[in-house]
GROMACS .gro file of C-alpha atoms in nm:
model
  149
    1LEU     CA    1   0.000   0.000   0.000
    2CYS     CA    2   0.136   0.342  -0.094
    3ILE     CA    3   0.010   0.673   0.042
    4ILE     CA    4   0.100   0.931  -0.223
    5ALA     CA    5   0.082   1.309  -0.263
    6ALA     CA    6  -0.185   1.414  -0.514
    7GLY     CA    7   0.025   1.696  -0.663
    8ASN     CA    8   0.055   2.072  -0.631
    9ASP     CA    9  -0.078   2.203  -0.962
   10SER     CA   10  -0.355   2.432  -0.835
   11ARG     CA   11  -0.666   2.216  -0.860
   12ALA     CA   12  -0.544   2.018  -1.161
   13PRO     CA   13  -0.633   1.647  -1.176
   14VAL     CA   14  -0.450   1.411  -0.940
   15SER     CA   15  -0.098   1.342  -1.068
   16PHE     CA   16   0.079   1.012  -1.132
   17PRO     CA   17   0.178   0.809  -0.931
   18ALA     CA   18  -0.115   0.890  -0.698
   19THR     CA   19  -0.353   0.761  -0.968
   20VAL     CA   20  -0.225   0.402  -0.968
   21ASP     CA   21  -0.425   0.110  -0.826
   22ARG     CA   22  -0.377   0.043  -0.455
   23ALA     CA   23  -0.237   0.392  -0.398
   24LEU     CA   24  -0.412   0.627  -0.159
   25ALA     CA   25  -0.401   0.983  -0.298
   26VAL     CA   26  -0.372   1.268  -0.045
   27SER     CA   27  -0.481   1.631  -0.086
   28ALA     CA   28  -0.363   1.917   0.138
   29LEU     CA   29  -0.566   2.076   0.416
   30GLY     CA   30  -0.502   2.416   0.569
   31ARG     CA   31  -0.648   2.579   0.876
   32LYS     CA   32  -0.688   2.952   0.923
   33GLY     CA   33  -0.530   3.077   1.244
   34THR     CA   34  -0.238   2.833   1.235
   35PHE     CA   35  -0.009   3.078   1.055
   36PRO     CA   36   0.024   3.458   1.065
   37THR     CA   37  -0.210   3.657   0.839
   38SER     CA   38   0.101   3.835   0.705
   39SER     CA   39   0.247   3.497   0.601
   40ALA     CA   40   0.291   3.385   0.241
   41GLU     CA   41   0.068   3.093   0.342
   42MET     CA   42  -0.232   3.326   0.303
   43ASP     CA   43  -0.190   3.271  -0.073
   44ASN     CA   44  -0.291   2.908  -0.015
   45VAL     CA   45  -0.627   2.994   0.144
   46ALA     CA   46  -0.905   2.915  -0.103
   47ALA     CA   47  -1.261   2.788  -0.116
   48PRO     CA   48  -1.408   2.543  -0.058
   49TYR     CA   49  -1.421   2.563   0.318
   50GLY     CA   50  -1.513   2.273   0.542
   51THR     CA   51  -1.789   2.243   0.797
   52ASP     CA   52  -1.553   2.432   1.028
   53ARG     CA   53  -1.500   2.746   0.820
   54LYS     CA   54  -1.137   2.768   0.938
   55ASN     CA   55  -1.054   2.455   0.735
   56PHE     CA   56  -0.980   2.486   0.364
   57VAL     CA   57  -0.839   2.277   0.080
   58ALA     CA   58  -0.509   2.438  -0.015
   59GLU     CA   59  -0.520   2.640  -0.337
   60PHE     CA   60  -0.224   2.443  -0.476
   61SER     CA   61  -0.369   2.097  -0.407
   62ASN     CA   62  -0.463   1.871  -0.696
   63VAL     CA   63  -0.814   1.732  -0.667
   64GLY     CA   64  -1.045   1.484  -0.834
   65PRO     CA   65  -1.224   1.151  -0.798
   66GLU     CA   66  -0.896   0.973  -0.717
   67ILE     CA   67  -0.853   1.162  -0.386
   68ASP     CA   68  -0.877   0.919  -0.096
   69LEU     CA   69  -0.772   1.126   0.205
   70ILE     CA   70  -0.684   1.479   0.314
   71GLY     CA   71  -0.415   1.586   0.559
   72PRO     CA   72  -0.249   1.897   0.700
   73GLY     CA   73  -0.028   2.042   0.428
   74VAL     CA   74  -0.016   2.422   0.473
   75GLY     CA   75   0.247   2.593   0.687
   76ILE     CA   76   0.403   2.271   0.814
   77ILE     CA   77   0.720   2.316   1.018
   78SER     CA   78   0.985   2.073   0.895
   79THR     CA   79   1.357   2.024   0.905
   80VAL     CA   80   1.569   2.160   0.622
   81PRO     CA   81   1.942   2.130   0.542
   82GLU     CA   82   2.197   2.281   0.778
   83ASN     CA   83   2.019   2.172   1.098
   84THR     CA   84   1.738   2.425   1.086
   85TYR     CA   85   1.362   2.442   1.030
   86ALA     CA   86   1.131   2.603   0.778
   87GLU     CA   87   0.762   2.643   0.703
   88ILE     CA   88   0.674   2.428   0.402
   89SER     CA   89   0.346   2.362   0.220
   90GLY     CA   90   0.243   2.092  -0.024
   91THR     CA   91   0.067   1.762  -0.066
   92SER     CA   92   0.409   1.609   0.007
   93MET     CA   93   0.378   1.759   0.356
   94ALA     CA   94   0.024   1.622   0.394
   95CYS     CA   95   0.137   1.270   0.303
   96PRO     CA   96   0.360   1.196   0.604
   97ALA     CA   97   0.100   1.340   0.841
   98VAL     CA   98  -0.169   1.117   0.689
   99THR     CA   99   0.067   0.817   0.696
  100GLY     CA  100   0.132   0.868   1.068
  101MET     CA  101  -0.238   0.907   1.147
  102ALA     CA  102  -0.317   0.605   0.930
  103ALA     CA  103  -0.059   0.390   1.109
  104ARG     CA  104  -0.230   0.463   1.440
  105ALA     CA  105  -0.561   0.344   1.292
  106LEU     CA  106  -0.425   0.000   1.202
  107ASP     CA  107  -0.514  -0.299   1.414
  108PRO     CA  108  -0.217  -0.519   1.514
  109SER     CA  109  -0.382  -0.816   1.340
  110VAL     CA  110  -0.358  -0.631   1.007
  111LEU     CA  111   0.010  -0.560   1.066
  112ALA     CA  112   0.069  -0.929   1.146
  113MET     CA  113  -0.072  -1.040   0.809
  114LYS     CA  114   0.148  -1.180   0.533
  115ARG     CA  115   0.289  -0.894   0.323
  116ASP     CA  116   0.075  -0.931   0.013
  117THR     CA  117  -0.220  -0.777  -0.170
  118ALA     CA  118  -0.467  -0.893   0.096
  119ARG     CA  119  -0.268  -0.706   0.362
  120SER     CA  120  -0.260  -0.390   0.149
  121GLU     CA  121  -0.634  -0.413   0.096
  122ALA     CA  122  -0.696  -0.466   0.469
  123MET     CA  123  -0.474  -0.167   0.550
  124ALA     CA  124  -0.656   0.055   0.301
  125LYS     CA  125  -0.994  -0.056   0.437
  126ALA     CA  126  -0.888   0.023   0.796
  127ILE     CA  127  -0.738   0.360   0.704
  128LEU     CA  128  -1.031   0.472   0.491
  129GLY     CA  129  -1.273   0.342   0.753
  130SER     CA  130  -1.107   0.555   1.020
  131ALA     CA  131  -1.135   0.877   0.817
  132ARG     CA  132  -1.386   1.145   0.909
  133SER     CA  133  -1.527   1.400   0.671
  134LEU     CA  134  -1.437   1.764   0.727
  135GLY     CA  135  -1.731   1.878   0.515
  136PHE     CA  136  -1.564   1.903   0.175
  137ASP     CA  137  -1.694   1.726  -0.135
  138PRO     CA  138  -1.522   1.391  -0.208
  139PRO     CA  139  -1.307   1.526  -0.496
  140PHE     CA  140  -1.138   1.751  -0.237
  141GLU     CA  141  -1.110   1.521   0.068
  142GLY     CA  142  -1.199   1.168  -0.044
  143HIS     CA  143  -1.300   0.984   0.274
  144GLY     CA  144  -1.164   1.267   0.489
  145LEU     CA  145  -0.895   1.297   0.756
  146PRO     CA  146  -0.776   0.971   0.914
  147ASP     CA  147  -0.864   0.955   1.283
  148PRO     CA  148  -0.558   0.838   1.479
  149LYS     CA  149  -0.787   0.749   1.772
   0.00000   0.00000   0.00000
């Protein structure tokens, strides 16, 4: 099972390789109030907004029927070269967050399965089943945000 960034082409269709079978495509979520209003991240604020009007699908995020999940991808603090940190945005930032949340949703019995297609399918079912909608249409959030419980 691969959890893959959908792409950052400003609402273009989901990019390869996120379109392949057994891949889970991830779009990027932002939340107003988590970065300064003077920040360049304000350029990423765009409709549609979720049920909680502070949540938005990032302007740069690719979208479409292939989207399976959404994760935080705007104004993410990450490490960068030379032992420092920076604020980064992208579906590639949303992917590791979703992967971590998804891992928490997995039952130990799924992890103990033989590493084959059946295990990948069981993992996908558990991850998608844990997701909760944030109030966006499916082409923007798929099943929603995984719930790490």
